Amino acid sequence: MTDQSLAMLLVLATTLFAVGLFGVLVRRGVLLQLIALEVLLAGPALAFIAAGARRGDAQGQAMFVILLVFAAAEVAIGLALYLRLRRCADVSDSDSVSQLRS
Amino acid sequence: MSSNFWLLLVPVPTLAAFMTLAFGPFWLGPSQVRAVALAGAWLTAALMLAASGVCASGTCHLLAPVFTVKVGTASVALALILDPLATVVGTTVAIVGGFVISYSLGYMARARLADLRRFFAYMNLFLGAMLTMVMAGDSINFFLGWEMMGLCSFFLIGYNMSLPRAFAAGRKAFVITRFGDVLLLAGLLLLFYEAGGVRIDALVNAALVMPPGRRSVVAVLLLGGALAKSAQLPFHTWLPVAMAGPTPVSALLHSATMVAAGAFLLARFAPLFAATPEVLAAVAMVGAFSSCFGALVAVFQTDVKRMLAYSSISQIGFMIISIGVGAPQVAIAHFVIHAIFKSLLFLSAGDMAYAAGGRTDIAALAGSSTRRPIAYFSFAAGAASLAGLPLITAGWWSKEAILASAVSAGPLGEILWSLALIAVALTATYATRAVLVGAGPSTLLARPPAVPPAGIATNAPLVLLAAASLAGGLLVGPIVRFLGAAEPDTPAFSAIVGAAAVLLGVSAAFALRRHPHLASRIARARKVRQGFRIDAVYQQRFVRPFRHLAYWLNGVRRGGRSSGIVDPLGAVPVLGIVWLVRRMIHWAAVDRVDRVWMRLAGMVPELSSFSRRSQTGRVRDYALSLIFGIAALLLLALKSPRLPWH
Amino acid sequence: MSAMVAIVAGGLAVVAALLAVTSSDAVRSLFALLAALLTLAAAFFALGADFAGALQILIYAGAVAAVFVFVVMTITNSDALRAAEHSRLRRVWPVPAAVAILIVLMVLPALRGAKSSAAVGAAIPVRAVGALLFGPWAVVVELASFLLLAAMLGARHLGRRAPSPPPNEPLQGRDGPS
């Protein structure tokens, strides 16, 4: 693997991150924001794996594992929140869930 | 201690009686109170008679110094003196005072003990104050006595504390005489400033060397004080309402002694007035107008005490006339005679009113000739003297002396003489009218409750005074000579015209009796009876604006309650200072630096509310702020050369 | 190991991610996400990270995305909602797009001068990863387990049945997936 390909992969990873970011900013529905978060998390994952492969280091994959754990936890909490929120608010528009009350 | 120390003892018995009754032991019984009062008055009268004996026997310019204080370059030397003027006036005051106090023993028989003490205490204090004033050799003692007389007058007029009319009358008397006292004080202070001393002869001498303009000013000021105290025009409004006090008070204060104090003042400072002819002329004119006014209004009165009050105004006007023409000795002679018959009139009228059930209107006197013969006949004697029945009464002699002094005093004197004649006629009218009413049958609808006949304490003064008022004409000449002037020679025509005026007045009174419709017209002339409503004018012009000013200065709104303490002159500086301080604080409170700090501090809530807008609660906005943080971190990570992979 | 395959797979993942992010339908978005995740797994395999690729398929696409599928199953999607979401998307996309592009551009210059030691081409054995995880990174693994425990408890608590009817009843019938 050459440096250029690593650079390309890193650019792709950054693009994934940026796309996920874009999605979080743009989407109004809570579920769609959560999906965008997943995309966002995929970016650093690719970056870690690519860097680890370039150096021949297992730390990249280990980091990916940690990141996976992190993503799983976040999805669990996020979806639970989403379900809870759906009971008492309009979750198709996250802007409306801006008050602490109800 | 000078050789004349005994002179200082003359007012002492009255003052001691006052101290005993006012501050003394509380266990004095009514008879003891009366004894103390009587002793105070008569001991003083005895001492005064002794002093007059000393004076009559030759050496009559005695000086008893009290003490001397040095004030800068001036020396304030207090002293009492005894000279003919003081002797005559003082003896009169002491004897009349003794008679009145004897009379009041019976008059106040049914008063409560506390009121009795109060009454006799003030009466004695008044006698002591008047004697101090009469014998004063310096302006301070003079003014002290003057003021104390005014104070006692206030307390004695308002003696009946349950009667608001009495208190209002006392207040009015006090305020008006106080106004005159301020003028008097101003005059005395100007003289002190000129003379550098307070002895009266020093003041008079200093006044004689003053420039004429200032001398006139001082004379006018002294005149103002005298007019207010003597109830002459324009300060006369207090005397008729002062009749709300008990009869002995009216007899002593407001007929015989206190109201004549103004004439005494003018007589004391006679050399000063002699040096200001124009002021003297004004004095005479005021006297003439007052005497006519008083006599005219007295004819229209329905209340005997008010009639006698206006009569006092008129008679003192006579005294002032003779002072104004330069014959103060004649005025003093008339003062003595007037004291005798006016106090007699009041005392007897009081007795008759008491017998008529306490009513003091003239119509109630009807039938007194049978109910109270002694009082009635002494009243008749006094009225005769008041009217000046020719030759047989003392009043005739003193009034003739006044008229004689007036007529021989130049062209102005002629005018004064004619005005005085009018007053003489009117005087005879109202005096006779009262006597005639009393002689008639009783017109009261219901018989008044029978009262016990008056005791010796009441009747003895009446009889003695009646005798004096008839025989006192013999005293007039000696008094005038004693006071150091020649007896004025009476032109024959003046005597005849005077007698004619008196008889005219008497017959007018008889005519009024016979023609009831005239009497009813008199009864309906309310405006004249109220003294031509002069008092109402004063009320409107002076009293009401002053009251409004006092309320405003005290911060009391219309109809609000005040603290009861009115101090306009004290409130004005305070209000001014408060306003000034407020302006200064307002100017200085614009603190620039403080403003800046306040603005800085005011920015904080604004900043806070501005920054609060970032807390939208929206996920996307928080995500945006997260992104900015990430971007910053990225910048930090990617640009920093210290990181290992660079 | 083929970097080119990885790059292509990565590009496909980016395309799929774009689709996921820009579709107004939740189901379509989810499918696009799945596609992105799977192509990323392909990329991992191409890069020689077998363990990572397997984990990606098993856990990421298999469990996490499956949970998403469960939740998406419970929503009622209507045309009105989709239209609303689409309109909103059309309104607001310029600024976040600019921000995203900016971030990418910020990273680019740093990648230019990246150089390292000799190229490595071999795949990284799973054993090495395990040795790392159970060796020097054991504490990190423990911390990750804490995180999972917290997430589990949180999800359990948040997902419990409502204890009492919520005070604002009318809100339950509003539009929105309920």
PDB file of C-alpha atoms in Angstrom, chain A residues 17-63:
ATOM      1  CA  PHE A  17     -17.421  11.694   8.095  1.00  0.00           C
ATOM      2  CA  ALA A  18     -18.433  14.858   6.278  1.00  0.00           C
ATOM      3  CA  VAL A  19     -21.427  13.166   4.721  1.00  0.00           C
ATOM      4  CA  GLY A  20     -22.541  11.932   8.095  1.00  0.00           C
ATOM      5  CA  LEU A  21     -22.059  15.380   9.497  1.00  0.00           C
ATOM      6  CA  PHE A  22     -24.070  16.840   6.720  1.00  0.00           C
ATOM      7  CA  GLY A  23     -26.784  14.395   7.416  1.00  0.00           C
ATOM      8  CA  VAL A  24     -26.958  15.240  11.113  1.00  0.00           C
ATOM      9  CA  LEU A  25     -27.181  18.909  10.308  1.00  0.00           C
ATOM     10  CA  VAL A  26     -29.712  18.595   7.574  1.00  0.00           C
ATOM     11  CA  ARG A  27     -32.137  15.938   8.633  1.00  0.00           C
ATOM     12  CA  ARG A  28     -35.041  16.831  10.821  1.00  0.00           C
ATOM     13  CA  GLY A  29     -36.384  13.485  11.723  1.00  0.00           C
ATOM     14  CA  VAL A  30     -34.718  11.943  14.725  1.00  0.00           C
ATOM     15  CA  LEU A  31     -34.440   8.477  13.201  1.00  0.00           C
ATOM     16  CA  LEU A  32     -32.796   9.859  10.117  1.00  0.00           C
ATOM     17  CA  GLN A  33     -30.372  11.787  12.263  1.00  0.00           C
ATOM     18  CA  LEU A  34     -29.472   8.559  13.996  1.00  0.00           C
ATOM     19  CA  ILE A  35     -28.842   6.918  10.680  1.00  0.00           C
ATOM     20  CA  ALA A  36     -26.627   9.802   9.693  1.00  0.00           C
ATOM     21  CA  LEU A  37     -24.742   9.303  12.926  1.00  0.00           C
ATOM     22  CA  GLU A  38     -24.006   5.784  11.880  1.00  0.00           C
ATOM     23  CA  VAL A  39     -22.585   6.993   8.647  1.00  0.00           C
ATOM     24  CA  LEU A  40     -20.563   9.504  10.565  1.00  0.00           C
ATOM     25  CA  LEU A  41     -19.067   6.804  12.687  1.00  0.00           C
ATOM     26  CA  ALA A  42     -18.102   4.755   9.673  1.00  0.00           C
ATOM     27  CA  GLY A  43     -15.672   7.416   8.624  1.00  0.00           C
ATOM     28  CA  PRO A  44     -13.150   7.117  11.458  1.00  0.00           C
ATOM     29  CA  ALA A  45     -13.603   3.352  11.306  1.00  0.00           C
ATOM     30  CA  LEU A  46     -12.309   3.276   7.744  1.00  0.00           C
ATOM     31  CA  ALA A  47      -9.542   5.660   8.685  1.00  0.00           C
ATOM     32  CA  PHE A  48      -8.404   3.498  11.537  1.00  0.00           C
ATOM     33  CA  ILE A  49      -8.387   0.324   9.469  1.00  0.00           C
ATOM     34  CA  ALA A  50      -6.563   1.967   6.598  1.00  0.00           C
ATOM     35  CA  ALA A  51      -3.908   3.422   8.831  1.00  0.00           C
ATOM     36  CA  GLY A  52      -3.453   0.144  10.613  1.00  0.00           C
ATOM     37  CA  ALA A  53      -3.084  -1.673   7.313  1.00  0.00           C
ATOM     38  CA  ARG A  54      -0.531   0.801   6.100  1.00  0.00           C
ATOM     39  CA  ARG A  55       1.644   0.346   9.109  1.00  0.00           C
ATOM     40  CA  GLY A  56       0.992  -3.295   9.583  1.00  0.00           C
ATOM     41  CA  ASP A  57      -0.214  -2.544  13.078  1.00  0.00           C
ATOM     42  CA  ALA A  58      -2.951  -4.379  14.904  1.00  0.00           C
ATOM     43  CA  GLN A  59      -3.862  -1.253  16.760  1.00  0.00           C
ATOM     44  CA  GLY A  60      -5.974  -0.069  13.905  1.00  0.00           C
ATOM     45  CA  GLN A  61      -8.279  -3.039  14.172  1.00  0.00           C
ATOM     46  CA  ALA A  62      -8.305  -2.888  17.934  1.00  0.00           C
ATOM     47  CA  MET A  63      -9.347   0.680  17.716  1.00  0.00           C
TER      48      MET A  63
END
